[in-house]
């Protein structure tokens, strides 16, 4: 058939290799040492929590499938326009002024300049570093390999100490014990499965959850009252208006500031002499 694939027989050298000691044990294995046992299948019954969860899941699916869309009410979405505050208006005004100033900028007010390229000469430290680097390269290029002496590498074998030998001996003893282990000395055992009953706290939590679900499922939506959402516009307080006015006056004062009103001043650097007490304290230290 076209759907069947060709099955190729693997070659002898492609088959997985089996260790010699394991191969000998498998060949000389005595099947008469095995005991006849019967397999018992045990059916694990669901707990009360599993039954309750399955019941709740089925009830939820039934409530979703039997939901009536006729109980829904038609609503209309009302879009409300939020007016900008004083800060937003001021920012928009500044942005528009900036755009107008950029669009109305005259390039004729710019002055023509010429770029002058300056050649920076290296200082004494740079010259000294360059000189040392060249001397190092010349010494490497002109190095005479005949001045080297022939050496032989001696490999030393490090013997294990007493602790390492004891560890190796203990590992060999454990491996030998595992290889020589006789499984016939094992005794036949049966596994008993025990059902753990829930405690009082778990029962109380389950009861509380059931009461809560029952209250949600039996809730009467007709007891709810229709409400209208009222959106209020909060006006800025007197303190906020005063701060905004002060910032605006400060900004106008900075923009209209005339640097010609500044007076020329000279900075005098004074070197204060130490006092007698400071000199005495310095001597004591």
Coordinates of N, CA and C in Angstrom, one line a residue, residues 8-240:
X8 N 13.2 -1.2 7.4 CA 14.5 -1.8 7.1 C 15.0 -2.5 8.4
X9 N 15.6 -3.6 8.2 CA 16.1 -4.4 9.3 C 17.5 -3.8 9.7
X10 N 17.6 -3.4 11.0 CA 18.9 -2.8 11.5 C 20.0 -3.8 11.4
X11 N 21.2 -3.3 11.1 CA 22.4 -4.1 11.0 C 22.9 -4.5 12.4
X12 N 23.7 -5.5 12.5 CA 24.2 -6.0 13.8 C 25.0 -5.0 14.5
X13 N 25.8 -4.2 13.7 CA 26.7 -3.2 14.4 C 25.9 -2.0 14.9
X14 N 24.6 -1.8 14.3 CA 23.8 -0.7 14.7 C 23.0 -1.0 16.0
X15 N 22.9 -2.3 16.4 CA 22.1 -2.6 17.6 C 22.8 -2.1 18.8
X16 N 22.0 -1.8 19.9 CA 22.6 -1.3 21.2 C 23.5 -2.4 21.8
X17 N 24.6 -1.9 22.4 CA 25.5 -2.9 23.0 C 25.1 -3.1 24.5
X18 N 25.3 -4.3 25.0 CA 24.9 -4.7 26.3 C 26.2 -5.0 27.0
X19 N 26.4 -4.5 28.3 CA 27.6 -4.8 29.1 C 27.8 -6.3 29.3
X20 N 29.0 -6.7 29.3 CA 29.3 -8.2 29.5 C 28.8 -8.7 30.8
X21 N 29.0 -8.0 31.9 CA 28.5 -8.6 33.2 C 27.0 -8.6 33.2
X22 N 26.3 -7.6 32.6 CA 24.8 -7.7 32.6 C 24.3 -8.8 31.6
X23 N 25.0 -9.0 30.5 CA 24.7 -10.0 29.6 C 24.7 -11.4 30.2
X24 N 25.8 -11.6 31.0 CA 26.0 -13.0 31.6 C 24.9 -13.2 32.7
X25 N 24.5 -12.1 33.4 CA 23.5 -12.3 34.4 C 22.1 -12.6 33.8
X26 N 21.8 -12.0 32.6 CA 20.6 -12.2 31.9 C 20.5 -13.6 31.4
X27 N 21.7 -14.1 30.9 CA 21.7 -15.5 30.3 C 21.5 -16.5 31.3
X28 N 22.1 -16.4 32.6 CA 22.0 -17.4 33.6 C 20.9 -17.1 34.6
X29 N 20.0 -16.2 34.3 CA 18.9 -15.8 35.2 C 18.0 -17.0 35.4
X30 N 17.6 -17.3 36.6 CA 16.7 -18.5 36.9 C 15.3 -17.9 37.1
X31 N 14.4 -18.2 36.2 CA 13.0 -17.7 36.3 C 12.2 -18.5 37.3
X32 N 12.8 -19.6 37.8 CA 12.1 -20.3 38.8 C 12.1 -19.7 40.2
X33 N 13.0 -18.6 40.4 CA 13.0 -17.9 41.6 C 11.9 -16.9 41.8
X34 N 11.2 -16.6 40.6 CA 10.2 -15.6 40.7 C 8.9 -16.2 41.4
X35 N 8.2 -15.4 42.1 CA 7.0 -15.9 42.8 C 5.7 -15.4 42.0
X36 N 4.7 -16.2 42.0 CA 3.5 -15.9 41.3 C 2.6 -14.9 42.2
X37 N 2.3 -13.8 41.6 CA 1.5 -12.8 42.3 C 0.3 -12.4 41.5
X38 N -0.8 -12.0 42.1 CA -2.0 -11.5 41.4 C -2.1 -10.0 41.6
X39 N -2.4 -9.4 40.5 CA -2.6 -7.9 40.4 C -4.0 -7.6 40.8
X40 N -4.1 -6.7 41.8 CA -5.5 -6.3 42.2 C -5.7 -4.8 41.9
X41 N -6.8 -4.6 41.1 CA -7.1 -3.2 40.7 C -8.1 -2.6 41.8
X42 N -7.7 -1.5 42.3 CA -8.5 -0.8 43.3 C -9.2 0.4 42.7
X43 N -10.5 0.6 42.9 CA -11.2 1.8 42.4 C -11.2 2.8 43.4
X44 N -10.6 4.0 43.1 CA -10.5 5.1 44.1 C -11.8 5.9 43.9
X45 N -12.6 5.9 45.0 CA -13.9 6.7 45.0 C -13.6 8.2 45.1
X46 N -14.4 9.1 44.5 CA -14.1 10.5 44.7 C -14.6 10.9 46.1
X47 N -13.9 12.0 46.5 CA -14.2 12.5 47.9 C -15.4 13.4 47.8
X48 N -15.9 13.9 49.0 CA -17.0 14.8 49.0 C -16.8 16.1 48.3
X49 N -15.5 16.5 48.4 CA -15.2 17.8 47.7 C -15.2 17.7 46.2
X50 N -14.7 16.5 45.7 CA -14.8 16.3 44.2 C -16.3 16.2 43.8
X51 N -17.1 15.5 44.5 CA -18.5 15.4 44.1 C -19.2 16.8 44.1
X52 N -18.9 17.6 45.2 CA -19.5 18.9 45.3 C -19.0 19.8 44.1
X53 N -17.7 19.8 43.8 CA -17.2 20.6 42.7 C -17.8 20.2 41.4
X54 N -18.0 18.9 41.1 CA -18.6 18.4 39.9 C -20.1 18.9 39.8
X55 N -20.8 18.9 41.0 CA -22.2 19.3 41.0 C -22.3 20.8 40.7
X56 N -21.4 21.6 41.3 CA -21.4 23.0 41.1 C -21.1 23.4 39.6
X57 N -20.1 22.6 39.0 CA -19.7 22.8 37.6 C -20.9 22.6 36.7
X58 N -21.7 21.5 37.0 CA -22.8 21.1 36.2 C -23.9 22.2 36.3
X59 N -24.1 22.7 37.5 CA -25.1 23.7 37.8 C -24.8 25.0 37.0
X60 N -23.5 25.3 37.1 CA -23.0 26.6 36.4 C -23.2 26.5 34.9
X61 N -22.9 25.3 34.3 CA -23.1 25.1 32.9 C -24.6 25.2 32.5
X62 N -25.4 24.6 33.3 CA -26.9 24.7 33.1 C -27.4 26.1 33.1
X63 N -26.9 26.9 34.1 CA -27.4 28.2 34.3 C -26.9 29.1 33.1
X64 N -25.7 28.8 32.5 CA -25.2 29.6 31.4 C -26.0 29.2 30.1
X65 N -26.3 27.9 30.0 CA -27.0 27.4 28.8 C -28.5 27.9 28.8
X66 N -29.1 28.0 30.0 CA -30.5 28.4 30.1 C -30.7 29.9 30.4
X67 N -29.6 30.7 30.2 CA -29.7 32.1 30.5 C -30.6 32.8 29.4
X68 N -31.5 33.7 29.8 CA -32.4 34.4 28.9 C -31.9 35.8 28.7
X69 N -31.6 36.1 27.5 CA -31.2 37.4 27.1 C -32.3 38.5 27.1
X70 N -33.6 38.0 27.3 CA -34.7 39.0 27.3 C -34.7 39.8 28.6
X71 N -34.0 39.3 29.6 CA -34.0 40.0 30.9 C -33.0 41.2 30.9
X72 N -32.2 41.3 29.8 CA -31.2 42.4 29.7 C -32.0 43.7 29.3
X73 N -31.5 44.8 29.7 CA -32.1 46.1 29.4 C -31.2 46.9 28.4
X74 N -31.9 47.6 27.5 CA -31.1 48.3 26.5 C -30.6 49.6 27.1
X75 N -29.4 49.9 26.9 CA -28.7 51.1 27.4 C -28.1 51.9 26.3
X76 N -27.9 53.2 26.6 CA -27.3 54.1 25.6 C -26.1 54.8 26.3
X77 N -25.0 54.8 25.5 CA -23.8 55.4 26.1 C -23.8 56.9 25.8
X78 N -23.5 57.6 26.9 CA -23.5 59.1 26.8 C -22.0 59.5 26.9
X79 N -21.5 60.2 25.9 CA -20.2 60.7 25.9 C -20.2 62.2 26.4
X80 N -19.4 62.4 27.4 CA -19.3 63.7 28.0 C -17.9 64.4 27.7
X81 N -18.0 65.6 27.3 CA -16.7 66.4 26.9 C -16.2 67.0 28.2
X82 N -14.9 66.6 28.5 CA -14.2 67.2 29.7 C -13.5 68.4 29.2
X83 N -13.8 69.6 29.9 CA -13.1 70.8 29.5 C -11.7 70.9 30.1
X84 N -10.8 71.5 29.4 CA -9.4 71.6 29.9 C -9.4 72.6 31.0
X85 N -8.4 72.4 32.0 CA -8.2 73.3 33.1 C -7.3 74.4 32.7
X86 N -7.0 75.3 33.6 CA -6.2 76.5 33.3 C -4.8 76.1 32.9
X87 N -4.2 75.1 33.5 CA -2.8 74.7 33.2 C -2.8 74.2 31.7
X88 N -3.8 73.4 31.3 CA -3.8 72.9 29.9 C -3.9 74.0 28.9
X89 N -4.8 75.0 29.2 CA -4.9 76.1 28.3 C -3.6 76.9 28.2
X90 N -2.9 77.1 29.3 CA -1.6 77.8 29.3 C -0.6 77.1 28.5
X91 N -0.5 75.7 28.7 CA 0.5 74.9 27.9 C 0.2 75.0 26.4
X92 N -1.1 74.9 26.1 CA -1.5 75.0 24.6 C -1.1 76.3 24.1
X93 N -1.3 77.4 24.9 CA -1.0 78.8 24.4 C 0.5 78.9 24.2
X94 N 1.3 78.4 25.1 CA 2.8 78.5 24.9 C 3.2 77.7 23.7
X95 N 2.6 76.5 23.5 CA 3.0 75.7 22.4 C 2.7 76.4 21.1
X96 N 1.5 77.0 21.0 CA 1.2 77.7 19.8 C 2.1 78.9 19.5
X97 N 2.5 79.6 20.6 CA 3.4 80.7 20.4 C 4.8 80.3 20.0
X98 N 5.2 79.1 20.5 CA 6.5 78.6 20.1 C 6.5 78.2 18.6
X99 N 5.4 77.5 18.1 CA 5.3 77.2 16.7 C 5.3 78.4 15.8
X100 N 4.5 79.4 16.2 CA 4.5 80.7 15.4 C 5.9 81.3 15.3
X101 N 6.6 81.3 16.5 CA 7.9 82.0 16.4 C 8.9 81.2 15.5
X102 N 8.8 79.8 15.5 CA 9.6 79.0 14.7 C 9.3 79.2 13.2
X103 N 7.9 79.3 12.9 CA 7.5 79.4 11.5 C 7.9 80.8 11.0
X104 N 7.8 81.9 11.9 CA 8.1 83.2 11.4 C 9.5 83.7 11.6
X105 N 10.4 82.7 11.9 CA 11.8 83.1 12.1 C 12.5 83.5 10.8
X106 N 13.2 84.6 10.8 CA 13.9 85.1 9.6 C 15.3 84.7 9.6
X107 N 15.8 83.9 8.7 CA 17.2 83.5 8.6 C 18.1 84.7 8.3
X108 N 17.6 85.8 7.8 CA 18.4 87.0 7.5 C 19.1 87.6 8.7
X109 N 18.5 87.3 9.9 CA 19.1 87.8 11.1 C 20.4 87.1 11.6
X110 N 20.6 85.9 11.0 CA 21.8 85.2 11.3 C 23.1 85.8 10.7
X111 N 24.2 85.7 11.4 CA 25.5 86.3 10.9 C 26.3 85.2 10.3
X112 N 27.0 85.5 9.2 CA 27.9 84.6 8.5 C 29.1 84.4 9.3
X113 N 29.5 83.1 9.5 CA 30.7 82.8 10.2 C 31.5 81.8 9.4
X114 N 32.8 81.8 9.7 CA 33.8 80.9 9.0 C 34.4 79.9 10.1
X115 N 34.5 78.7 9.7 CA 35.1 77.7 10.5 C 36.6 77.7 10.4
X116 N 37.3 77.8 11.5 CA 38.7 77.8 11.5 C 39.2 76.5 12.1
X117 N 40.0 75.7 11.4 CA 40.5 74.4 11.9 C 41.9 74.7 12.5
X118 N 42.0 74.2 13.8 CA 43.3 74.4 14.5 C 44.0 73.1 14.7
X119 N 45.3 73.1 14.5 CA 46.1 71.9 14.6 C 46.7 71.9 16.0
X120 N 46.2 70.9 16.8 CA 46.7 70.8 18.2 C 47.9 70.0 18.3
X121 N 49.0 70.6 18.7 CA 50.3 69.9 18.8 C 50.3 69.0 20.1
X122 N 50.9 67.9 20.1 CA 51.0 67.0 21.3 C 51.9 67.7 22.3
X123 N 51.6 67.4 23.6 CA 52.4 68.0 24.7 C 53.6 67.0 25.0
X124 N 54.3 67.4 26.0 CA 55.5 66.6 26.3 C 55.2 65.2 26.8
X125 N 54.1 65.0 27.5 CA 53.8 63.7 28.0 C 53.4 62.8 26.8
X126 N 52.6 63.3 25.8 CA 52.3 62.5 24.7 C 53.5 62.1 23.9
X127 N 54.4 63.0 23.7 CA 55.6 62.7 23.0 C 56.4 61.6 23.7
X128 N 56.5 61.7 25.0 CA 57.3 60.7 25.8 C 56.6 59.3 25.6
X129 N 55.3 59.3 25.7 CA 54.6 58.0 25.6 C 54.8 57.4 24.2
X130 N 54.7 58.2 23.1 CA 54.9 57.7 21.8 C 56.4 57.2 21.6
X131 N 57.3 57.9 22.2 CA 58.7 57.5 22.1 C 58.9 56.1 22.8
X132 N 58.3 55.9 24.0 CA 58.4 54.7 24.7 C 57.8 53.5 23.9
X133 N 56.6 53.8 23.3 CA 55.9 52.8 22.5 C 56.8 52.3 21.3
X134 N 57.4 53.3 20.6 CA 58.3 52.9 19.5 C 59.5 52.1 20.0
X135 N 60.1 52.5 21.1 CA 61.2 51.7 21.6 C 60.8 50.3 22.0
X136 N 59.7 50.1 22.5 CA 59.2 48.8 22.9 C 59.0 48.0 21.6
X137 N 58.4 48.5 20.6 CA 58.2 47.8 19.3 C 59.5 47.4 18.7
X138 N 60.5 48.3 18.7 CA 61.8 48.0 18.1 C 62.5 46.9 18.9
X139 N 62.3 46.9 20.3 CA 63.0 45.9 21.1 C 62.3 44.5 20.8
X140 N 61.0 44.5 20.6 CA 60.3 43.2 20.3 C 60.7 42.7 18.9
X141 N 60.8 43.6 17.9 CA 61.2 43.2 16.5 C 62.6 42.7 16.4
X142 N 63.5 43.4 17.2 CA 64.9 43.0 17.1 C 65.4 42.1 18.2
X143 N 64.4 41.3 18.8 CA 64.8 40.4 19.9 C 65.5 39.2 19.3
X144 N 66.6 38.8 19.9 CA 67.4 37.7 19.5 C 67.0 36.4 20.2
X145 N 66.4 35.5 19.4 CA 66.0 34.2 20.0 C 67.1 33.3 20.4
X146 N 68.3 33.5 19.9 CA 69.4 32.7 20.2 C 69.8 32.8 21.7
X147 N 69.4 33.9 22.3 CA 69.8 34.1 23.7 C 69.0 33.2 24.6
X148 N 67.9 32.6 24.1 CA 67.0 31.7 24.9 C 67.7 30.4 25.2
X149 N 67.4 29.8 26.4 CA 68.0 28.5 26.7 C 66.9 27.4 26.5
X150 N 67.4 26.2 26.1 CA 66.5 25.1 25.9 C 66.1 24.5 27.3
X151 N 64.8 24.3 27.5 CA 64.3 23.7 28.7 C 63.4 22.5 28.4
X152 N 63.3 21.6 29.4 CA 62.5 20.5 29.3 C 61.4 20.5 30.4
X153 N 60.2 20.2 30.0 CA 59.1 20.2 30.9 C 59.0 18.8 31.6
X154 N 59.0 18.9 32.9 CA 58.9 17.6 33.7 C 57.5 17.5 34.3
X155 N 56.9 16.4 34.0 CA 55.5 16.2 34.5 C 55.6 15.3 35.8
X156 N 55.0 15.8 36.8 CA 55.0 15.1 38.1 C 53.6 14.4 38.3
X157 N 53.7 13.2 38.8 CA 52.5 12.5 39.1 C 52.2 12.7 40.6
X158 N 51.0 13.2 40.8 CA 50.6 13.5 42.2 C 49.8 12.3 42.7
X159 N 50.3 11.6 43.8 CA 49.7 10.4 44.3 C 48.5 10.9 45.2
X160 N 47.5 10.1 45.3 CA 46.3 10.4 46.1 C 46.7 10.3 47.6
X161 N 46.1 11.1 48.5 CA 46.3 11.0 49.9 C 45.5 10.0 50.5
X162 N 45.6 9.9 51.9 CA 44.9 8.8 52.6 C 43.4 9.0 52.5
X163 N 42.9 10.3 52.6 CA 41.5 10.6 52.5 C 40.8 10.2 51.2
X164 N 41.6 10.5 50.1 CA 41.1 10.1 48.7 C 41.0 8.6 48.6
X165 N 42.1 7.9 49.1 CA 42.1 6.5 49.0 C 40.9 5.8 49.8
X166 N 40.6 6.4 50.9 CA 39.5 5.9 51.7 C 38.2 6.1 51.1
X167 N 38.0 7.2 50.4 CA 36.8 7.5 49.7 C 36.6 6.6 48.5
X168 N 37.7 6.3 47.8 CA 37.6 5.4 46.6 C 37.3 4.0 47.1
X169 N 37.9 3.6 48.2 CA 37.6 2.3 48.7 C 36.2 2.1 49.2
X170 N 35.6 3.2 49.8 CA 34.2 3.1 50.2 C 33.3 3.0 49.0
X171 N 33.6 3.8 47.9 CA 32.7 3.7 46.7 C 32.8 2.3 46.1
X172 N 34.0 1.7 46.0 CA 34.1 0.4 45.5 C 33.3 -0.6 46.3
X173 N 33.3 -0.5 47.6 CA 32.6 -1.4 48.5 C 31.1 -1.3 48.3
X174 N 30.6 -0.1 48.1 CA 29.1 0.1 47.8 C 28.7 -0.5 46.5
X175 N 29.6 -0.2 45.5 CA 29.2 -0.8 44.1 C 29.3 -2.3 44.1
X176 N 30.2 -2.9 44.9 CA 30.3 -4.3 44.9 C 29.1 -4.9 45.7
X177 N 28.7 -4.2 46.7 CA 27.5 -4.7 47.4 C 26.2 -4.6 46.6
X178 N 26.1 -3.6 45.7 CA 24.9 -3.5 44.8 C 25.0 -4.6 43.8
X179 N 26.2 -4.9 43.2 CA 26.3 -5.9 42.2 C 26.0 -7.3 42.7
X180 N 26.4 -7.6 44.0 CA 26.2 -8.9 44.6 C 24.9 -9.0 45.4
X181 N 24.0 -8.0 45.2 CA 22.8 -8.1 46.0 C 21.9 -9.2 45.5
X182 N 21.3 -10.0 46.4 CA 20.4 -11.1 46.0 C 19.0 -10.6 46.2
X183 N 18.2 -10.4 45.1 CA 16.8 -10.0 45.3 C 15.9 -11.0 45.9
X184 N 16.3 -12.3 46.0 CA 15.5 -13.3 46.6 C 15.2 -13.2 48.1
X185 N 16.0 -12.3 48.8 CA 15.9 -12.2 50.2 C 14.8 -11.1 50.5
X186 N 14.2 -10.4 49.4 CA 13.2 -9.5 49.7 C 11.9 -10.2 50.0
X187 N 11.0 -9.6 50.8 CA 9.8 -10.1 51.2 C 8.6 -9.5 50.4
X188 N 7.6 -10.3 50.1 CA 6.5 -9.8 49.3 C 5.6 -8.9 50.2
X189 N 5.2 -7.7 49.7 CA 4.4 -6.8 50.5 C 3.2 -6.3 49.6
X190 N 2.2 -5.9 50.3 CA 1.0 -5.4 49.6 C 0.8 -3.9 50.0
X191 N 0.5 -3.1 49.1 CA 0.2 -1.6 49.4 C -1.2 -1.4 49.7
X192 N -1.5 -0.8 50.8 CA -2.8 -0.5 51.3 C -3.1 1.0 51.1
X193 N -4.1 1.4 50.4 CA -4.5 2.8 50.2 C -5.5 3.2 51.2
X194 N -5.2 4.3 51.9 CA -6.1 4.8 52.9 C -6.8 6.1 52.5
X195 N -8.1 6.2 52.8 CA -8.8 7.4 52.4 C -8.8 8.4 53.7
X196 N -8.2 9.6 53.5 CA -8.1 10.5 54.6 C -9.3 11.4 54.6
X197 N -10.1 11.4 55.7 CA -11.3 12.2 55.8 C -11.0 13.6 56.1
X198 N -11.8 14.6 55.6 CA -11.5 16.0 55.9 C -11.7 16.3 57.4
X199 N -10.9 17.3 57.9 CA -11.1 17.6 59.3 C -12.2 18.7 59.5
X200 N -12.4 19.1 60.7 CA -13.5 20.0 61.0 C -13.4 21.4 60.3
X201 N -12.1 21.9 60.2 CA -11.9 23.2 59.6 C -12.2 23.1 58.1
X202 N -11.8 22.0 57.4 CA -12.1 21.8 56.0 C -13.6 21.7 55.8
X203 N -14.3 21.0 56.7 CA -15.8 20.9 56.5 C -16.4 22.2 56.7
X204 N -16.0 23.0 57.6 CA -16.5 24.4 57.9 C -16.3 25.3 56.7
X205 N -15.1 25.2 56.1 CA -14.8 26.0 54.9 C -15.7 25.6 53.7
X206 N -15.9 24.3 53.6 CA -16.7 23.9 52.5 C -18.2 24.3 52.7
X207 N -18.7 24.3 53.9 CA -20.0 24.7 54.2 C -20.2 26.2 54.0
X208 N -19.2 27.0 54.4 CA -19.2 28.4 54.1 C -19.3 28.8 52.6
X209 N -18.4 28.0 51.8 CA -18.4 28.3 50.4 C -19.7 27.9 49.8
X210 N -20.4 26.8 50.2 CA -21.7 26.4 49.7 C -22.7 27.4 50.0
X211 N -22.7 28.0 51.2 CA -23.7 29.0 51.6 C -23.5 30.3 50.7
X212 N -22.2 30.6 50.5 CA -22.0 31.8 49.7 C -22.5 31.6 48.2
X213 N -22.2 30.4 47.6 CA -22.6 30.1 46.3 C -24.2 30.1 46.2
X214 N -24.8 29.6 47.2 CA -26.3 29.5 47.2 C -26.9 30.9 47.3
X215 N -26.2 31.8 48.1 CA -26.7 33.2 48.2 C -26.5 33.9 46.9
X216 N -25.4 33.7 46.2 CA -25.2 34.3 44.9 C -26.2 33.8 43.8
X217 N -26.4 32.5 43.8 CA -27.3 31.9 42.8 C -28.8 32.4 43.1
X218 N -29.2 32.5 44.3 CA -30.6 32.9 44.6 C -30.8 34.4 44.8
X219 N -29.8 35.2 44.4 CA -29.9 36.6 44.6 C -31.0 37.2 43.7
X220 N -31.8 38.1 44.3 CA -32.9 38.7 43.5 C -32.5 40.1 43.0
X221 N -32.3 40.1 41.7 CA -31.8 41.4 41.1 C -32.9 42.4 41.0
X222 N -34.2 42.0 41.2 CA -35.2 43.0 41.2 C -35.1 44.0 42.4
X223 N -34.4 43.6 43.5 CA -34.3 44.5 44.6 C -33.3 45.7 44.4
X224 N -32.6 45.6 43.3 CA -31.6 46.7 43.0 C -32.4 47.9 42.4
X225 N -31.9 49.1 42.7 CA -32.5 50.4 42.3 C -31.7 51.0 41.2
X226 N -32.3 51.5 40.2 CA -31.5 52.2 39.1 C -30.9 53.5 39.6
X227 N -29.7 53.8 39.2 CA -29.0 55.0 39.7 C -28.4 55.7 38.4
X228 N -28.3 57.0 38.5 CA -27.7 57.8 37.5 C -26.3 58.4 38.0
X229 N -25.3 58.3 37.2 CA -24.0 58.8 37.6 C -23.9 60.3 37.2
X230 N -23.5 61.1 38.2 CA -23.4 62.5 38.0 C -22.0 62.9 38.0
X231 N -21.5 63.4 37.0 CA -20.1 63.8 36.9 C -19.9 65.3 37.3
X232 N -19.1 65.6 38.2 CA -18.9 66.9 38.7 C -17.5 67.4 38.3
X233 N -17.5 68.7 37.9 CA -16.3 69.4 37.5 C -15.8 70.2 38.7
X234 N -14.6 69.8 39.2 CA -14.0 70.4 40.3 C -13.2 71.7 39.9
X235 N -13.7 72.8 40.4 CA -13.0 74.1 40.0 C -11.8 74.2 40.9
X236 N -10.7 74.9 40.4 CA -9.5 75.1 41.3 C -9.9 76.0 42.5
X237 N -9.2 75.8 43.6 CA -9.4 76.6 44.8 C -8.7 77.9 44.7
X238 N -8.9 78.8 45.6 CA -8.3 80.1 45.6 C -6.8 80.0 45.7
X239 N -6.3 79.1 46.5 CA -4.9 78.9 46.7 C -4.2 78.5 45.4
X240 N -4.9 77.6 44.6 CA -4.3 77.1 43.4 C -4.3 78.3 42.4

